[in-house]
Short mmCIF file of C-alpha atoms in Angstrom, two decimals:
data_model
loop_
_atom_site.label_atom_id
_atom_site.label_comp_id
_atom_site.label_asym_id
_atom_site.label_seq_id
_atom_site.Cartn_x
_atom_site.Cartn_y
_atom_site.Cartn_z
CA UNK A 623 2.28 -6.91 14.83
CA UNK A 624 4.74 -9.11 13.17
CA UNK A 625 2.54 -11.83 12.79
CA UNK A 626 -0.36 -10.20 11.69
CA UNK A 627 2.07 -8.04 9.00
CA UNK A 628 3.43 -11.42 7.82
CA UNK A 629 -0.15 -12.71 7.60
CA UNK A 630 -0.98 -9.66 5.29
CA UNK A 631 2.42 -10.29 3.27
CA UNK A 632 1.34 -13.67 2.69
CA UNK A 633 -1.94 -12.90 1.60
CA UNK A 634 -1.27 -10.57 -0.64
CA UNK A 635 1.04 -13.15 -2.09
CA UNK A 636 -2.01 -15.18 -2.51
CA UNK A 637 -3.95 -12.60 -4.20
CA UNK A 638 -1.37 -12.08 -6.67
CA UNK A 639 -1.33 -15.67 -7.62
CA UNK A 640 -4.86 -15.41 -8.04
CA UNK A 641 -4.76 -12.58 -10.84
CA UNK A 642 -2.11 -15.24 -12.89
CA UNK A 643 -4.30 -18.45 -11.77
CA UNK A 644 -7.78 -19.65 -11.25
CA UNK A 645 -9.46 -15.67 -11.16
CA UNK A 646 -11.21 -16.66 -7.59
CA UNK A 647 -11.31 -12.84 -7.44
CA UNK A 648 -9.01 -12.45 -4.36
CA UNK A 649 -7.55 -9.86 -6.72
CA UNK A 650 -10.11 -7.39 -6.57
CA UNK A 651 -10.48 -4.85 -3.58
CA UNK A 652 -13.29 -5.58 -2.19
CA UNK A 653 -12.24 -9.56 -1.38
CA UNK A 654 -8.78 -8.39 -0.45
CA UNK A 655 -9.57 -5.80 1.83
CA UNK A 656 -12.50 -8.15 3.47
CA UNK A 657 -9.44 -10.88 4.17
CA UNK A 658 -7.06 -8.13 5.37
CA UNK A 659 -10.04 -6.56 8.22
CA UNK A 660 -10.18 -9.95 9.42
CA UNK A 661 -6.58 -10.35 10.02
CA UNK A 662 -6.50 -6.82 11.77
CA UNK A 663 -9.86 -7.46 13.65
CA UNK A 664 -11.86 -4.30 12.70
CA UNK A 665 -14.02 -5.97 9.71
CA UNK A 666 -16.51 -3.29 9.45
CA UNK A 667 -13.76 -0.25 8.47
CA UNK A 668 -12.36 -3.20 6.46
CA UNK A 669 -15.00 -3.68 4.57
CA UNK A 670 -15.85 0.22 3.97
CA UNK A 671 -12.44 1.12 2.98
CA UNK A 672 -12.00 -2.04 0.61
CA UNK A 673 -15.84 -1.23 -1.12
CA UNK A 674 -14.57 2.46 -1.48
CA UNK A 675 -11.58 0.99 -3.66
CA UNK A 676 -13.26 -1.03 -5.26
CA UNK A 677 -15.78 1.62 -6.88
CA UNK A 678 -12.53 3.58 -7.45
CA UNK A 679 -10.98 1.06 -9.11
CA UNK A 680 -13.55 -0.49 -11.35
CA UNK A 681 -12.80 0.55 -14.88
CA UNK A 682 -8.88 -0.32 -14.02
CA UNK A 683 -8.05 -3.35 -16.57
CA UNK A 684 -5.12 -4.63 -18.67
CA UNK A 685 -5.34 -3.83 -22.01
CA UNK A 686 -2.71 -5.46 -24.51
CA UNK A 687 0.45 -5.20 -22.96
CA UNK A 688 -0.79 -1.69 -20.31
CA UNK A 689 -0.06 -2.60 -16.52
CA UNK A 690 -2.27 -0.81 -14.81
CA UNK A 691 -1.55 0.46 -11.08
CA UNK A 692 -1.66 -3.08 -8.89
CA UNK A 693 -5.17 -2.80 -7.52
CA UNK A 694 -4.17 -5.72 -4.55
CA UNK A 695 -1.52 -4.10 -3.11
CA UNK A 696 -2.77 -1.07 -2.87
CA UNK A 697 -6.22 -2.34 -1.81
CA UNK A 698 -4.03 -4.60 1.17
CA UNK A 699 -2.11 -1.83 1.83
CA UNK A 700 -4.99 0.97 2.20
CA UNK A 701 -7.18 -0.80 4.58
CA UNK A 702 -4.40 -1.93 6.83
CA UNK A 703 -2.98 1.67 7.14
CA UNK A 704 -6.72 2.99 7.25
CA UNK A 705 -7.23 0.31 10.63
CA UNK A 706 -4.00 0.61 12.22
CA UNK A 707 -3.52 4.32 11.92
CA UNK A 708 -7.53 5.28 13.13
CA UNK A 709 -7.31 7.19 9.48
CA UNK A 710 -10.60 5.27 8.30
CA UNK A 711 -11.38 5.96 4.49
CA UNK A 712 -9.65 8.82 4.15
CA UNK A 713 -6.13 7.20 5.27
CA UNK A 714 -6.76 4.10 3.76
CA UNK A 715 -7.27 5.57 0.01
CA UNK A 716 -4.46 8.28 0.77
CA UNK A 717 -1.62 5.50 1.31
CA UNK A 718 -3.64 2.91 -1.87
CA UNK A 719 -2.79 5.34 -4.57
CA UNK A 720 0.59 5.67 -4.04
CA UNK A 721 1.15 1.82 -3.03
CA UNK A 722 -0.39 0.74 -5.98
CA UNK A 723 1.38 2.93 -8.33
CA UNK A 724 4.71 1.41 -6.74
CA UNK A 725 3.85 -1.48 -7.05
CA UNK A 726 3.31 -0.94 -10.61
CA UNK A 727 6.16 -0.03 -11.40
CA UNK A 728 7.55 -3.46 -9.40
CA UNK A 729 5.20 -5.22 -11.80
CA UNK A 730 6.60 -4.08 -14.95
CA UNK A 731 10.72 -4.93 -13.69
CA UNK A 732 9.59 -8.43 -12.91
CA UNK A 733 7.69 -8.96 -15.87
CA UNK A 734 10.57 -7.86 -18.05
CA UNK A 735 12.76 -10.01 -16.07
CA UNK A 736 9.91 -13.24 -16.55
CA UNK A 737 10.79 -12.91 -20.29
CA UNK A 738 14.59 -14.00 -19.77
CA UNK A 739 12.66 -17.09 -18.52
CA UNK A 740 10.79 -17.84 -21.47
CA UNK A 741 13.77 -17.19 -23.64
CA UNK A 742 15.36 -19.94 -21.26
CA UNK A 743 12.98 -22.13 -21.21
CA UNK A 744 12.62 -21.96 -25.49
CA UNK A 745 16.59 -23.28 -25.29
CA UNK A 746 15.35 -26.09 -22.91
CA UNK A 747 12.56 -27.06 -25.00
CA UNK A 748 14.81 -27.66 -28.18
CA UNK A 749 16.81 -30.47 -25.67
CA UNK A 750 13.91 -32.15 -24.89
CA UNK A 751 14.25 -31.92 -21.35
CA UNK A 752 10.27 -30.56 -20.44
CA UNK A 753 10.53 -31.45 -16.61
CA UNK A 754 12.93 -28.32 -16.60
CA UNK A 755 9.90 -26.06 -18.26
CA UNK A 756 7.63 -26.38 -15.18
CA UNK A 757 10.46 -25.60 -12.75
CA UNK A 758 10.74 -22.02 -14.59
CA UNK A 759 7.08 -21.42 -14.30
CA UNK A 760 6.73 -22.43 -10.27
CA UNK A 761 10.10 -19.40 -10.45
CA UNK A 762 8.31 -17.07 -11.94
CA UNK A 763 5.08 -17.72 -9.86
CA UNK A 764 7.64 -17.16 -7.21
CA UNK A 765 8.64 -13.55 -8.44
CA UNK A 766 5.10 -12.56 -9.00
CA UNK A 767 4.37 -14.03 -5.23
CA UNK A 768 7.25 -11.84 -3.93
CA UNK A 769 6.01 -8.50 -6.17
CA UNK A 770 3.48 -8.37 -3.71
CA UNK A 771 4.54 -9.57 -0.67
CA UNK A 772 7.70 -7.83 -0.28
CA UNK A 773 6.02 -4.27 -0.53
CA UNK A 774 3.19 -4.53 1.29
CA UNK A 775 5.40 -6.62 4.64
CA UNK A 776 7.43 -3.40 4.49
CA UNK A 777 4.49 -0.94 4.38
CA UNK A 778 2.30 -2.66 6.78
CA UNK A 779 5.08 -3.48 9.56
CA UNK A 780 7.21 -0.62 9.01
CA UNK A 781 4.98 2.31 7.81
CA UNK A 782 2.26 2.12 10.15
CA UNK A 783 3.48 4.58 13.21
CA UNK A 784 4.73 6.63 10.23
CA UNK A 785 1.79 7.19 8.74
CA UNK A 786 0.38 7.79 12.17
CA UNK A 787 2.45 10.57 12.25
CA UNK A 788 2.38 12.13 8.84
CA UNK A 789 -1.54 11.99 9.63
CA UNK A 790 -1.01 14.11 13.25
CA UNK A 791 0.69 16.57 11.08
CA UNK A 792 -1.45 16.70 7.83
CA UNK A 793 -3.70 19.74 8.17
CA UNK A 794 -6.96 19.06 8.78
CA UNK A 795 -8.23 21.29 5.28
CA UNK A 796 -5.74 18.70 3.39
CA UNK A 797 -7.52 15.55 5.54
CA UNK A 798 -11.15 16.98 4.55
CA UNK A 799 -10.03 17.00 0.40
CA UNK A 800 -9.35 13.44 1.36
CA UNK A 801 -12.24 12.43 2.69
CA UNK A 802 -14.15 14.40 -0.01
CA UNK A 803 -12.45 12.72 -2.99
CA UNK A 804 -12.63 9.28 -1.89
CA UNK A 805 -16.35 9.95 -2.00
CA UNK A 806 -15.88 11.72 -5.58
CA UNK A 807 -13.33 9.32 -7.23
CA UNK A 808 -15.65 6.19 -6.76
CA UNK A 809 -18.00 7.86 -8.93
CA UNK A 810 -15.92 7.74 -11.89
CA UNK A 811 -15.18 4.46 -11.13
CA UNK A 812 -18.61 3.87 -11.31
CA UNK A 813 -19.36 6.00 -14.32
CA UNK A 814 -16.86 3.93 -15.91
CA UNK A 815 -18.77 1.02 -15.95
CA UNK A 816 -21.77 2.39 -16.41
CA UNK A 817 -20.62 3.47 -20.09
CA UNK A 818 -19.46 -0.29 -20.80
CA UNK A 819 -22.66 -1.20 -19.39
CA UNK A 820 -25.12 0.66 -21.71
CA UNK A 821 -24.71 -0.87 -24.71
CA UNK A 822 -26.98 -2.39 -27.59
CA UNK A 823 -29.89 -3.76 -25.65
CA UNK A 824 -28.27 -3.59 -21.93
CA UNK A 825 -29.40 -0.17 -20.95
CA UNK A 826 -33.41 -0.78 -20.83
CA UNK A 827 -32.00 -3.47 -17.91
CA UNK A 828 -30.05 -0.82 -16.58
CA UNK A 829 -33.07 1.72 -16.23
CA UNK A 830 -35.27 -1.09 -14.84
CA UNK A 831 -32.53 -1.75 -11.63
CA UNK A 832 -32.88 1.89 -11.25
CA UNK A 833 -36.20 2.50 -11.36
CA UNK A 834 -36.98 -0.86 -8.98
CA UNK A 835 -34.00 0.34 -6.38
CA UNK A 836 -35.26 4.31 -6.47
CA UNK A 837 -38.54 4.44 -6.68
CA UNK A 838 -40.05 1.01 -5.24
CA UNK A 839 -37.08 0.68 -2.31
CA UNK A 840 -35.92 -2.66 -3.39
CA UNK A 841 -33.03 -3.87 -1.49
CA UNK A 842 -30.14 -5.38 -3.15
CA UNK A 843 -30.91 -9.14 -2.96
CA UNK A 844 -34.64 -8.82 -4.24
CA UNK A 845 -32.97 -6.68 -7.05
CA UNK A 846 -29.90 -9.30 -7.88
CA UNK A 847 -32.88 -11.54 -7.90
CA UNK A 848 -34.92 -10.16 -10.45
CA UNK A 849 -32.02 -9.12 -12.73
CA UNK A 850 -31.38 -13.24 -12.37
CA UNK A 851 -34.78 -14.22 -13.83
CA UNK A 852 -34.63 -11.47 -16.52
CA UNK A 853 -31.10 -12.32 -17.30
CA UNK A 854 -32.56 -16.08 -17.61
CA UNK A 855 -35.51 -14.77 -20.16
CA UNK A 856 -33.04 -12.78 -21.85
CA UNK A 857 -30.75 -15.67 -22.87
CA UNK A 858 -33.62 -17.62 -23.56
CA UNK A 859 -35.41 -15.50 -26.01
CA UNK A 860 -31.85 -14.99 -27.82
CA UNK A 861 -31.18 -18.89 -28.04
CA UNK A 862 -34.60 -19.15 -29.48
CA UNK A 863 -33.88 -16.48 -31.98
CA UNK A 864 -30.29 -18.17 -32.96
CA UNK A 865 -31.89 -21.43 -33.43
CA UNK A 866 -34.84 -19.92 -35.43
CA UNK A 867 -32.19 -18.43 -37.28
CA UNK A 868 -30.45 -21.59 -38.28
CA UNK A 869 -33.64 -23.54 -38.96
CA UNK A 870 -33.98 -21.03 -41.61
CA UNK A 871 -30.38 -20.69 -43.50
CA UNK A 872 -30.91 -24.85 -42.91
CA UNK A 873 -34.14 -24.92 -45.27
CA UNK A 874 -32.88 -22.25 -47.78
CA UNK A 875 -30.14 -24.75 -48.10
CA UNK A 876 -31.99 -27.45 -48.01
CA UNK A 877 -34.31 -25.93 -50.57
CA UNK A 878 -31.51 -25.04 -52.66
CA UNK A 879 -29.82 -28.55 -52.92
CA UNK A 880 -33.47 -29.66 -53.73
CA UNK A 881 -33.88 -27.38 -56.69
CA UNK A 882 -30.58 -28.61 -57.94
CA UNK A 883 -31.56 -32.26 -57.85
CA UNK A 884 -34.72 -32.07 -59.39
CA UNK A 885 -34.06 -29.39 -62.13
CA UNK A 886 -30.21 -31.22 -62.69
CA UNK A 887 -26.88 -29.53 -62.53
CA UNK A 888 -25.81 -26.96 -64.58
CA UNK A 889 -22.81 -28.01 -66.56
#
């Protein structure tokens, strides 16, 4: 258990790195919770509990300066305690709520700690001395690495039999709203997006997907598949239009400078 906590810790290390770095999406839910079911060898409840977070957790996103609650370590967190404890779903979004808004809190102290760093490494840069700026970014990747890691060792190794417990204890009315609002809660996640999503000229996509999944029993690849070709028309037709548009405002120019040359400048 150890091993396989430390394995989690480190992970969700990783993931953390990932929301700072390259954006492979190991921060999202649904990849984090895939990894973590593999560790723990049940990759089917994985997998459920991780896609039932990430519906829930969709429209979560930093705006400005807003930390939101941390998505990974409550996403880590959730489907461990959901596999360990037998919870399932239920378990698994009980314990991500309350990780994540920990966590959040975490997030914000070593963030306002990262900007004694950058005040540090302005004095640095008026020496000179640059080598000294990179060490001061690889210690504050370190921070951010142990913002998640730290947490989720403790609630993985250590808060497994409790939760066990707490569940043999929780009534089984209080389980039931569980299970019942981790079905509800993904559908605001979902409705979320959906209002991002219908936009200008996006919805008439939106009611095609619907009306090819519904009514014609489409599955999901054929679907992503067609959405690809009409995503490629789409972008062609508005290139055409852009450069159509420039041809244009090119020959009223053109026409313009033309006028002026033959008819002479006025002076």
């Amino acid at each position: 258990m150890l091993i396989k906590a430390l394995l989690i810790a480190l992970w969700a290390g990783i993931c953390s790195w990932d929301q700072f770095g390259p954006h492979l999406g190991f921060r999202k839910p649904l990849l984090a919770g895939f990894v973590v079911g593999i560790i723990l060898g049940d990759l089917k409840t994985g997998l459920i509990i991780a896609g039932t977070l990430e519906l829930m957790w969709l429209g979560v996103n930093n705006v400005g300066a807003y930390q939101p609650p941390d998505v990974i370590s409550g996403s880590i967190v959730g489907v461990a305690i959901g596999i360990l404890s037998g919870g399932g779903e239920a378990a698994g979004i009980a314990v991500a709520i309350p990780v994540s808004l920990l966590v959040q809190q975490i997030s914000m102290l070593i963030m306002t700690s990262n900007i004694s760093l950058v005040h540090k490494a302005d004095k640095i840069a008026e020496t000179g001395d640059f080598d000294k700026i990179d060490k001061l970014q690889y210690l504050g990747a370190i921070f951010f690495f142990l913002s998640r890691a730290v947490p989720v060792f403790i609630a993985v190794y250590l808060g497994a039999p409790a939760v066990e417990y707490v569940l043999k204890i929780v009534p089984e009315s209080i389980m039931s709203g569980l299970t019942i609002a981790s079905k509800i809660i993904p559908a605001v996640g979902l409705a979320m997006l959906l209002m991002m999503m219908i936009k200008k000229n996006m919805w008439m996509f939106l009611i095609l997907g619907f009306t090819l999944t519904t009514f014609l029993g489409l599955p999901t690849i054929a679907l992503a598949l067609i959405g690809a070709c009409f995503a490629g028309l789409y972008d062609l037709i508005m290139c055409k239009q852009d450069s159509g548009s420039n041809t244009n405002e090119t020959a009223v120019v053109n026409g313009n400078i033309d006028d002026d040359y033959e008819g002479g400048l006025d002076l």
